[in-house]
Amino acid sequence: MTAATTPRRRLDADERRRQLIELGIEMLSAHPREGVAIDRIAEAAGISRGLLFHYFPTKRDYHVAVIQAAADRLLDVTAPPAEGELADRLRTSLDAYIDFVVDNQAVYVSLVRGAVGGDDDLQEIFDRTRGRIVTRIADALGMDARRPALRTALRGWIGFVEESTLDWLRHDDLSRRTLIGLQEQALTAVLGEPPA
Amino acid sequence: MTAATTPRRRLDADERRRQLIELGIEMLSAHPREGVAIDRIAEAAGISRGLLFHYFPTKRDYHVAVIQAAADRLLDVTAPPAEGELADRLRTSLDAYIDFVVDNQAVYVSLVRGAVGGDDDLQEIFDRTRGRIVTRIADALGMDARRPALRTALRGWIGFVEESTLDWLRHDDLSRRTLIGLQEQALTAVLGEPPA
C-alpha cells in the first residue's frame, strides 16, 4: 500500500463526522473570531477538503453542526442529578454550567452571543437549547413548562444566568460562589417560593 | 429656479442626518430581516444615494448610526423619574421600557438579538447601553455600580428583562402586569433587599 491509499486512520462515517465536529469545537475555542476554517480542519483531520464537504455539504452546514454539538454538550453536562433535594440539584447543575463555561469560554461566548445575530439556524439552535433548559427545570419542580408565567420567568432566568456569567468572565473579580449564589437567588425569587 | 436646483426641502447637515437615521429606524421596524436598504432610504428622503454616502461613508456606518440612535432612544425613554419612591421609579421605568418594546418590536429584537452576533461595533453599542442601565440603577439605589457583586447582579437582571420580554412578545399569552411583576421580583431578589 502506498501512502496515498493509506489514510492515517480509517474512520467510519459516524466517527469521521464526530472527529470533524470535535476539531471544529476546538478551533472555535482557540480562534473564536475566525470561526471554523475548513482548510485547517481538513488538515488536522488528515483528510482532503473535498472529503470534508462530503460530510458537510457547505461551510455553513459544518458550522451549524459544530454549534449544535456544543449546545448538546452544554445540555448534557448540566443535566441535574435525578435524585436529591431540589436546591442541591440546582446547585450541581449550575456548578456544571460554570465548569463548562470556564473550560469552553470562547465556545460559550459564541453560543450565547455569536450564535444569535442574523443567522436563523444558529438562532434556532440556541432558542431550542434555552427551551430545553426551561422544560428541564419545570420538570424538576414538578411544574408545567407551558404555563405562561412560569415559562416567561424561566426564560428570563436563563437570560440572567447568561448575562451574569458573561459579566463574571469579562471582569474576573467575583468569586464563583457569589455568582452561583446570585443565580440561585434570582431563580428562587421568580418561582415565588424557595426551590427546596 | 428649476426642479433640479430645488430640493424638496433644504435641510442643514444635522437635520438631514437626523432625518436619515429616523427613516432607518422606521425601515428596520418595517423590514427587520432586510436591514436598512440604502436606495429606499435615499428615495424616501428625496436625496441621491451619493448624498446619503456623504453623510455616512459606508452602509455599515449608516447601520451603526441607526442602531446607536435606537439604543439612545431606549435609554432616553426609560430614564426613571428623578423623584419618588424607588419602587415607583422602577415601575415607571419598566413601563416605559415595555412601551418602547411594543412600539418598536422589530427594532428591539434587532437591538437585543441582531445587534450582537459577529459585529463588534454593534455589540459594543449594546454593551455600552447595558452598562449605562447598570449605572443608572445603581445611582438610583445610591450604590456603587463598580462593586463587582452589584454590577454582575444588575447585568444579570438586564439579561432577565431582555429574555423575559422577548418571550412575552413571542408568545403573547401573559399580561403586561405579570411580566413587569416578574422583572421587579427578580431585581428585588438580587439586590438582597426590597428596592423601596
CSV table of C-alpha atoms in Angstrom, one decimal:
chain,number,residue,atom,x,y,z
A,1,MET,CA,0.0,0.0,0.0
A,2,THR,CA,1.3,3.5,-0.8
A,3,ALA,CA,0.8,6.5,1.4
A,4,ALA,CA,-1.9,7.8,-0.9
A,5,THR,CA,-4.1,4.8,-0.4
A,6,THR,CA,-3.5,4.6,3.3
A,7,PRO,CA,-5.3,7.2,5.3
A,8,ARG,CA,-3.7,7.9,8.6
A,9,ARG,CA,-6.6,6.2,10.2
A,10,ARG,CA,-9.6,4.8,8.6
A,11,LEU,CA,-12.8,6.0,10.4
A,12,ASP,CA,-16.3,5.1,9.6
A,13,ALA,CA,-18.7,7.9,8.6
A,14,ASP,CA,-20.0,8.5,12.1
A,15,GLU,CA,-16.6,8.5,13.7
A,16,ARG,CA,-15.3,10.9,11.0
A,17,ARG,CA,-18.2,13.2,11.5
A,18,ARG,CA,-17.7,13.2,15.3
A,19,GLN,CA,-14.0,13.8,14.7
A,20,LEU,CA,-14.6,16.8,12.4
A,21,ILE,CA,-17.1,18.3,14.8
A,22,GLU,CA,-14.7,17.9,17.7
A,23,LEU,CA,-12.0,19.6,15.8
A,24,GLY,CA,-14.4,22.4,15.0
A,25,ILE,CA,-15.2,22.9,18.7
A,26,GLU,CA,-11.5,23.0,19.5
A,27,MET,CA,-10.9,25.5,16.7
A,28,LEU,CA,-13.8,27.7,17.7
A,29,SER,CA,-12.3,27.7,21.2
A,30,ALA,CA,-8.8,28.7,20.0
A,31,HIS,CA,-9.8,31.2,17.4
A,32,PRO,CA,-13.4,32.4,18.1
A,33,ARG,CA,-13.2,35.4,15.9
A,34,GLU,CA,-12.3,33.5,12.8
A,35,GLY,CA,-14.9,30.8,13.2
A,36,VAL,CA,-14.1,27.4,11.6
A,37,ALA,CA,-11.5,27.3,8.9
A,38,ILE,CA,-12.3,24.4,6.6
A,39,ASP,CA,-8.7,24.0,5.3
A,40,ARG,CA,-7.2,23.8,8.7
A,41,ILE,CA,-9.9,21.4,9.9
A,42,ALA,CA,-9.3,19.1,7.0
A,43,GLU,CA,-5.6,19.2,7.5
A,44,ALA,CA,-5.9,18.5,11.2
A,45,ALA,CA,-8.2,15.5,10.4
A,46,GLY,CA,-5.7,14.3,7.7
A,47,ILE,CA,-8.4,14.4,5.0
A,48,SER,CA,-9.0,16.4,1.9
A,49,ARG,CA,-11.1,19.5,1.8
A,50,GLY,CA,-13.3,17.6,-0.7
A,51,LEU,CA,-13.9,14.7,1.8
A,52,LEU,CA,-14.9,17.2,4.5
A,53,PHE,CA,-17.5,18.6,2.1
A,54,HIS,CA,-18.7,15.1,1.6
A,55,TYR,CA,-19.8,15.0,5.2
A,56,PHE,CA,-20.9,18.6,5.4
A,57,PRO,CA,-22.1,20.0,2.0
A,58,THR,CA,-21.3,23.6,2.8
A,59,LYS,CA,-19.1,25.5,5.3
A,60,ARG,CA,-22.3,26.8,6.8
A,61,ASP,CA,-23.7,23.2,7.3
A,62,TYR,CA,-20.4,22.4,9.1
A,63,HIS,CA,-20.6,25.5,11.3
A,64,VAL,CA,-24.2,24.8,12.3
A,65,ALA,CA,-23.3,21.2,13.1
A,66,VAL,CA,-20.4,22.4,15.3
A,67,ILE,CA,-22.6,24.9,17.2
A,68,GLN,CA,-25.3,22.2,17.6
A,69,ALA,CA,-22.8,19.8,19.1
A,70,ALA,CA,-21.6,22.5,21.5
A,71,ALA,CA,-25.2,23.2,22.6
A,72,ASP,CA,-25.9,19.5,23.0
A,73,ARG,CA,-22.8,19.1,25.1
A,74,LEU,CA,-23.8,22.1,27.3
A,75,LEU,CA,-27.2,20.4,27.9
A,76,ASP,CA,-25.5,17.0,28.6
A,77,VAL,CA,-23.1,18.3,31.2
A,78,THR,CA,-25.6,20.4,33.0
A,79,ALA,CA,-28.3,17.7,33.4
A,80,PRO,CA,-29.2,17.8,37.0
A,81,PRO,CA,-28.9,14.6,39.1
A,82,ALA,CA,-32.1,12.6,39.2
A,83,GLU,CA,-32.2,12.5,42.9
A,84,GLY,CA,-31.7,14.7,45.9
A,85,GLU,CA,-33.1,18.0,47.3
A,86,LEU,CA,-34.1,20.5,44.6
A,87,ALA,CA,-31.7,23.1,45.9
A,88,ASP,CA,-28.8,20.6,45.7
A,89,ARG,CA,-29.7,19.5,42.2
A,90,LEU,CA,-29.9,23.1,41.1
A,91,ARG,CA,-26.5,23.9,42.6
A,92,THR,CA,-24.9,20.8,41.0
A,93,SER,CA,-26.4,21.8,37.6
A,94,LEU,CA,-25.2,25.5,37.9
A,95,ASP,CA,-21.7,24.2,39.0
A,96,ALA,CA,-21.5,22.1,35.9
A,97,TYR,CA,-22.7,25.0,33.8
A,98,ILE,CA,-19.9,27.2,35.2
A,99,ASP,CA,-17.4,24.4,34.6
A,100,PHE,CA,-18.5,24.2,31.0
A,101,VAL,CA,-18.1,27.9,30.6
A,102,VAL,CA,-14.7,28.0,32.2
A,103,ASP,CA,-13.5,25.1,30.1
A,104,ASN,CA,-15.0,26.4,26.9
A,105,GLN,CA,-15.1,30.2,27.3
A,106,ALA,CA,-14.8,31.1,23.6
A,107,VAL,CA,-17.4,28.5,22.6
A,108,TYR,CA,-19.7,29.7,25.3
A,109,VAL,CA,-19.4,33.3,24.3
A,110,SER,CA,-20.0,32.2,20.7
A,111,LEU,CA,-23.1,30.2,21.8
A,112,VAL,CA,-24.8,33.0,23.8
A,113,ARG,CA,-23.6,35.9,21.7
A,114,GLY,CA,-22.2,35.0,18.3
A,115,ALA,CA,-24.7,32.3,17.7
A,116,VAL,CA,-27.5,34.8,17.7
A,117,GLY,CA,-27.2,37.6,15.2
A,118,GLY,CA,-28.5,37.3,11.7
A,119,ASP,CA,-28.3,33.6,11.3
A,120,ASP,CA,-31.7,31.9,11.7
A,121,ASP,CA,-30.3,28.3,12.0
A,122,LEU,CA,-27.9,29.3,14.8
A,123,GLN,CA,-30.5,31.4,16.5
A,124,GLU,CA,-32.9,28.4,16.4
A,125,ILE,CA,-30.3,26.1,17.9
A,126,PHE,CA,-29.8,28.4,20.8
A,127,ASP,CA,-33.5,29.0,21.2
A,128,ARG,CA,-34.2,25.3,21.3
A,129,THR,CA,-31.5,24.9,23.9
A,130,ARG,CA,-33.0,27.5,26.1
A,131,GLY,CA,-36.4,25.9,25.7
A,132,ARG,CA,-35.0,22.5,26.8
A,133,ILE,CA,-33.5,24.1,29.9
A,134,VAL,CA,-36.9,25.6,30.7
A,135,THR,CA,-38.6,22.3,30.4
A,136,ARG,CA,-35.9,20.6,32.4
A,137,ILE,CA,-36.3,23.0,35.3
A,138,ALA,CA,-40.0,22.9,35.2
A,139,ASP,CA,-39.9,19.1,35.3
A,140,ALA,CA,-37.6,19.1,38.2
A,141,LEU,CA,-40.0,21.3,40.0
A,142,GLY,CA,-43.0,19.2,39.0
A,143,MET,CA,-44.4,22.2,37.2
A,144,ASP,CA,-45.9,22.6,33.8
A,145,ALA,CA,-43.4,24.5,31.5
A,146,ARG,CA,-46.3,25.5,29.3
A,147,ARG,CA,-47.7,27.7,32.0
A,148,PRO,CA,-47.0,31.2,30.5
A,149,ALA,CA,-45.9,32.9,33.7
A,150,LEU,CA,-43.5,30.0,34.6
A,151,ARG,CA,-42.2,29.8,31.0
A,152,THR,CA,-41.5,33.5,30.8
A,153,ALA,CA,-39.9,33.5,34.3
A,154,LEU,CA,-37.6,30.7,33.4
A,155,ARG,CA,-36.6,32.2,30.1
A,156,GLY,CA,-35.9,35.4,31.9
A,157,TRP,CA,-33.8,33.5,34.4
A,158,ILE,CA,-31.8,31.9,31.6
A,159,GLY,CA,-31.1,35.4,30.4
A,160,PHE,CA,-29.9,36.3,33.9
A,161,VAL,CA,-27.6,33.3,34.1
A,162,GLU,CA,-26.1,34.0,30.6
A,163,GLU,CA,-25.5,37.7,31.2
A,164,SER,CA,-24.2,37.4,34.8
A,165,THR,CA,-21.9,34.6,33.6
A,166,LEU,CA,-20.6,36.7,30.7
A,167,ASP,CA,-20.0,39.6,33.1
A,168,TRP,CA,-18.2,37.4,35.6
A,169,LEU,CA,-16.0,36.1,32.8
A,170,ARG,CA,-15.2,39.5,31.4
A,171,HIS,CA,-14.3,41.1,34.8
A,172,ASP,CA,-12.9,38.1,36.7
A,173,ASP,CA,-13.4,40.0,40.0
A,174,LEU,CA,-16.1,37.9,41.7
A,175,SER,CA,-16.0,34.5,43.3
A,176,ARG,CA,-17.7,31.7,41.6
A,177,ARG,CA,-19.6,31.1,44.8
A,178,THR,CA,-21.1,34.6,44.7
A,179,LEU,CA,-22.0,34.2,41.1
A,180,ILE,CA,-23.9,31.0,41.6
A,181,GLY,CA,-25.5,32.5,44.7
A,182,LEU,CA,-26.9,35.3,42.7
A,183,GLN,CA,-28.2,32.9,40.1
A,184,GLU,CA,-29.9,30.8,42.8
A,185,GLN,CA,-31.4,33.9,44.4
A,186,ALA,CA,-32.9,35.1,41.1
A,187,LEU,CA,-34.5,31.7,40.4
A,188,THR,CA,-35.9,31.4,43.8
A,189,ALA,CA,-37.4,34.8,43.5
A,190,VAL,CA,-39.2,34.3,40.2
A,191,LEU,CA,-40.5,30.9,41.2
A,192,GLY,CA,-42.2,32.8,44.1
A,193,GLU,CA,-41.0,30.2,46.6
A,194,PRO,CA,-37.8,28.6,47.6
A,195,PRO,CA,-36.8,25.8,45.2
A,196,ALA,CA,-36.1,23.4,48.1
B,1,MET,CA,-35.4,78.0,-10.2
B,2,THR,CA,-35.7,74.7,-11.9
B,3,ALA,CA,-36.7,71.5,-10.2
B,4,ALA,CA,-33.1,70.3,-10.3
B,5,THR,CA,-31.8,73.1,-8.2
B,6,THR,CA,-34.8,73.0,-5.8
B,7,PRO,CA,-34.6,70.1,-3.3
B,8,ARG,CA,-37.9,69.2,-1.9
B,9,ARG,CA,-36.8,70.7,1.3
B,10,ARG,CA,-33.5,72.1,2.2
B,11,LEU,CA,-32.2,70.6,5.4
B,12,ASP,CA,-29.0,71.5,7.2
B,13,ALA,CA,-26.5,68.7,7.8
B,14,ASP,CA,-27.7,67.9,11.3
B,15,GLU,CA,-31.3,67.8,10.3
B,16,ARG,CA,-30.5,65.7,7.3
B,17,ARG,CA,-28.6,63.2,9.4
B,18,ARG,CA,-31.4,63.0,11.9
B,19,GLN,CA,-33.9,62.5,9.1
B,20,LEU,CA,-31.9,59.7,7.6
B,21,ILE,CA,-31.5,58.0,10.9
B,22,GLU,CA,-35.2,58.3,11.6
B,23,LEU,CA,-36.0,56.7,8.3
B,24,GLY,CA,-33.6,53.9,9.1
B,25,ILE,CA,-35.3,53.2,12.4
B,26,GLU,CA,-38.6,53.1,10.6
B,27,MET,CA,-37.3,50.8,7.9
B,28,LEU,CA,-35.7,48.5,10.4
B,29,SER,CA,-39.1,48.3,12.2
B,30,ALA,CA,-41.0,47.5,9.0
B,31,HIS,CA,-38.4,45.1,7.4
B,32,PRO,CA,-36.2,43.8,10.2
B,33,ARG,CA,-34.8,40.9,8.2
B,34,GLU,CA,-33.6,43.0,5.4
B,35,GLY,CA,-31.9,45.7,7.5
B,36,VAL,CA,-31.6,49.1,6.0
B,37,ALA,CA,-31.8,49.4,2.2
B,38,ILE,CA,-29.8,52.5,1.2
B,39,ASP,CA,-31.6,53.0,-2.1
B,40,ARG,CA,-35.0,53.1,-0.4
B,41,ILE,CA,-33.8,55.3,2.4
B,42,ALA,CA,-32.4,57.8,-0.2
B,43,GLU,CA,-35.6,57.7,-2.1
B,44,ALA,CA,-37.7,58.3,0.9
B,45,ALA,CA,-35.6,61.2,1.9
B,46,GLY,CA,-35.7,62.6,-1.6
B,47,ILE,CA,-32.0,62.7,-2.0
B,48,SER,CA,-29.5,60.8,-4.1
B,49,ARG,CA,-27.7,57.7,-3.0
B,50,GLY,CA,-24.5,59.7,-3.3
B,51,LEU,CA,-25.6,62.4,-0.9
B,52,LEU,CA,-26.5,59.7,1.7
B,53,PHE,CA,-23.0,58.4,1.4
B,54,HIS,CA,-21.8,62.0,2.0
B,55,TYR,CA,-23.4,61.8,5.5
B,56,PHE,CA,-22.5,58.1,6.2
B,57,PRO,CA,-19.4,57.0,4.2
B,58,THR,CA,-20.5,53.3,4.1
B,59,LYS,CA,-23.7,51.3,4.5
B,60,ARG,CA,-22.2,49.9,7.7
B,61,ASP,CA,-21.5,53.4,9.1
B,62,TYR,CA,-25.2,54.1,8.4
B,63,HIS,CA,-26.4,50.9,10.0
B,64,VAL,CA,-24.3,51.5,13.1
B,65,ALA,CA,-25.6,55.1,13.4
B,66,VAL,CA,-29.2,53.8,13.2
B,67,ILE,CA,-28.7,51.2,15.9
B,68,GLN,CA,-26.9,53.7,18.1
B,69,ALA,CA,-29.8,56.1,17.7
B,70,ALA,CA,-32.3,53.4,18.7
B,71,ALA,CA,-30.2,52.5,21.7
B,72,ASP,CA,-30.0,56.2,22.8
B,73,ARG,CA,-33.8,56.4,22.4
B,74,LEU,CA,-34.3,53.4,24.6
B,75,LEU,CA,-32.2,55.0,27.2
B,76,ASP,CA,-34.0,58.3,26.9
B,77,VAL,CA,-37.5,57.0,27.2
B,78,THR,CA,-36.6,54.7,30.1
B,79,ALA,CA,-34.9,57.3,32.3
B,80,PRO,CA,-36.5,56.9,35.7
B,81,PRO,CA,-38.2,60.0,37.2
B,82,ALA,CA,-35.8,61.9,39.5
B,83,GLU,CA,-38.2,61.8,42.4
B,84,GLY,CA,-40.4,59.4,44.2
B,85,GLU,CA,-40.2,56.1,45.9
B,86,LEU,CA,-37.6,53.7,44.4
B,87,ALA,CA,-40.2,51.1,43.7
B,88,ASP,CA,-42.4,53.6,41.8
B,89,ARG,CA,-39.5,54.9,39.8
B,90,LEU,CA,-38.5,51.4,38.9
B,91,ARG,CA,-42.1,50.6,37.8
B,92,THR,CA,-42.3,53.8,35.7
B,93,SER,CA,-39.0,52.9,34.0
B,94,LEU,CA,-40.1,49.3,33.3
B,95,ASP,CA,-43.4,50.6,32.0
B,96,ALA,CA,-41.6,52.9,29.6
B,97,TYR,CA,-39.3,50.1,28.6
B,98,ILE,CA,-42.2,47.8,27.7
B,99,ASP,CA,-43.9,50.7,25.8
B,100,PHE,CA,-40.7,51.1,23.7
B,101,VAL,CA,-40.7,47.4,23.0
B,102,VAL,CA,-44.3,47.3,22.0
B,103,ASP,CA,-43.9,50.4,19.7
B,104,ASN,CA,-40.6,49.2,18.3
B,105,GLN,CA,-40.8,45.4,18.4
B,106,ALA,CA,-38.6,44.8,15.4
B,107,VAL,CA,-36.0,47.4,16.4
B,108,TYR,CA,-36.0,45.9,19.9
B,109,VAL,CA,-35.4,42.4,18.7
B,110,SER,CA,-32.7,43.7,16.4
B,111,LEU,CA,-31.2,45.5,19.4
B,112,VAL,CA,-31.1,42.6,21.8
B,113,ARG,CA,-30.5,39.9,19.3
B,114,GLY,CA,-29.5,41.0,15.9
B,115,ALA,CA,-27.2,43.7,17.2
B,116,VAL,CA,-25.0,41.1,18.8
B,117,GLY,CA,-23.6,38.4,16.6
B,118,GLY,CA,-20.3,38.9,14.8
B,119,ASP,CA,-20.3,42.7,14.5
B,120,ASP,CA,-18.0,44.3,17.1
B,121,ASP,CA,-19.3,47.8,16.7
B,122,LEU,CA,-22.9,46.8,17.2
B,123,GLN,CA,-22.0,44.6,20.1
B,124,GLU,CA,-20.2,47.5,21.7
B,125,ILE,CA,-23.2,49.8,21.3
B,126,PHE,CA,-25.4,47.3,23.1
B,127,ASP,CA,-22.8,46.5,25.7
B,128,ARG,CA,-22.4,50.2,26.5
B,129,THR,CA,-26.2,50.6,26.7
B,130,ARG,CA,-26.4,47.8,29.2
B,131,GLY,CA,-23.6,49.4,31.2
B,132,ARG,CA,-25.4,52.7,31.3
B,133,ILE,CA,-28.6,51.0,32.6
B,134,VAL,CA,-26.5,49.3,35.3
B,135,THR,CA,-25.0,52.7,36.4
B,136,ARG,CA,-28.4,54.3,36.3
B,137,ILE,CA,-30.0,51.7,38.6
B,138,ALA,CA,-27.0,51.7,41.0
B,139,ASP,CA,-27.2,55.6,41.1
B,140,ALA,CA,-30.9,55.4,41.9
B,141,LEU,CA,-30.2,53.0,44.7
B,142,GLY,CA,-27.3,55.2,46.0
B,143,MET,CA,-25.0,52.2,45.4
B,144,ASP,CA,-21.6,51.9,43.6
B,145,ALA,CA,-22.0,50.3,40.2
B,146,ARG,CA,-18.4,49.3,40.3
B,147,ARG,CA,-18.9,46.9,43.2
B,148,PRO,CA,-18.5,43.6,41.4
B,149,ALA,CA,-21.4,41.7,43.0
B,150,LEU,CA,-23.8,44.6,42.3
B,151,ARG,CA,-22.6,45.1,38.7
B,152,THR,CA,-22.8,41.4,38.0
B,153,ALA,CA,-26.3,41.2,39.6
B,154,LEU,CA,-27.6,44.1,37.6
B,155,ARG,CA,-26.1,42.8,34.3
B,156,GLY,CA,-27.8,39.5,35.0
B,157,TRP,CA,-31.0,41.3,35.7
B,158,ILE,CA,-30.8,43.1,32.3
B,159,GLY,CA,-30.5,39.7,30.7
B,160,PHE,CA,-33.6,38.7,32.7
B,161,VAL,CA,-35.5,41.7,31.4
B,162,GLU,CA,-34.4,41.2,27.8
B,163,GLU,CA,-35.2,37.4,27.7
B,164,SER,CA,-38.5,37.6,29.5
B,165,THR,CA,-39.6,40.5,27.3
B,166,LEU,CA,-38.6,38.6,24.1
B,167,ASP,CA,-40.6,35.6,25.4
B,168,TRP,CA,-43.6,37.7,26.3
B,169,LEU,CA,-43.5,39.2,22.8
B,170,ARG,CA,-43.1,35.9,21.1
B,171,HIS,CA,-46.0,34.1,22.9
B,172,ASP,CA,-48.4,37.0,23.6
B,173,ASP,CA,-50.1,35.0,26.4
B,174,LEU,CA,-49.2,36.8,29.5
B,175,SER,CA,-50.4,40.2,30.9
B,176,ARG,CA,-48.0,43.1,30.8
B,177,ARG,CA,-48.6,43.5,34.6
B,178,THR,CA,-47.4,39.9,35.3
B,179,LEU,CA,-44.3,40.5,33.1
B,180,ILE,CA,-43.3,43.6,34.9
B,181,GLY,CA,-44.1,41.9,38.2
B,182,LEU,CA,-41.6,39.1,37.4
B,183,GLN,CA,-39.0,41.7,36.4
B,184,GLU,CA,-39.5,43.6,39.7
B,185,GLN,CA,-39.3,40.4,41.7
B,186,ALA,CA,-36.0,39.4,40.1
B,187,LEU,CA,-34.4,42.8,40.8
B,188,THR,CA,-35.5,42.8,44.4
B,189,ALA,CA,-34.1,39.4,44.9
B,190,VAL,CA,-30.7,40.0,43.5
B,191,LEU,CA,-30.4,43.3,45.4
B,192,GLY,CA,-30.8,41.3,48.5
B,193,GLU,CA,-33.4,43.7,49.8
B,194,PRO,CA,-36.6,45.4,48.6
B,195,PRO,CA,-35.8,48.3,46.3
B,196,ALA,CA,-38.2,50.6,48.1
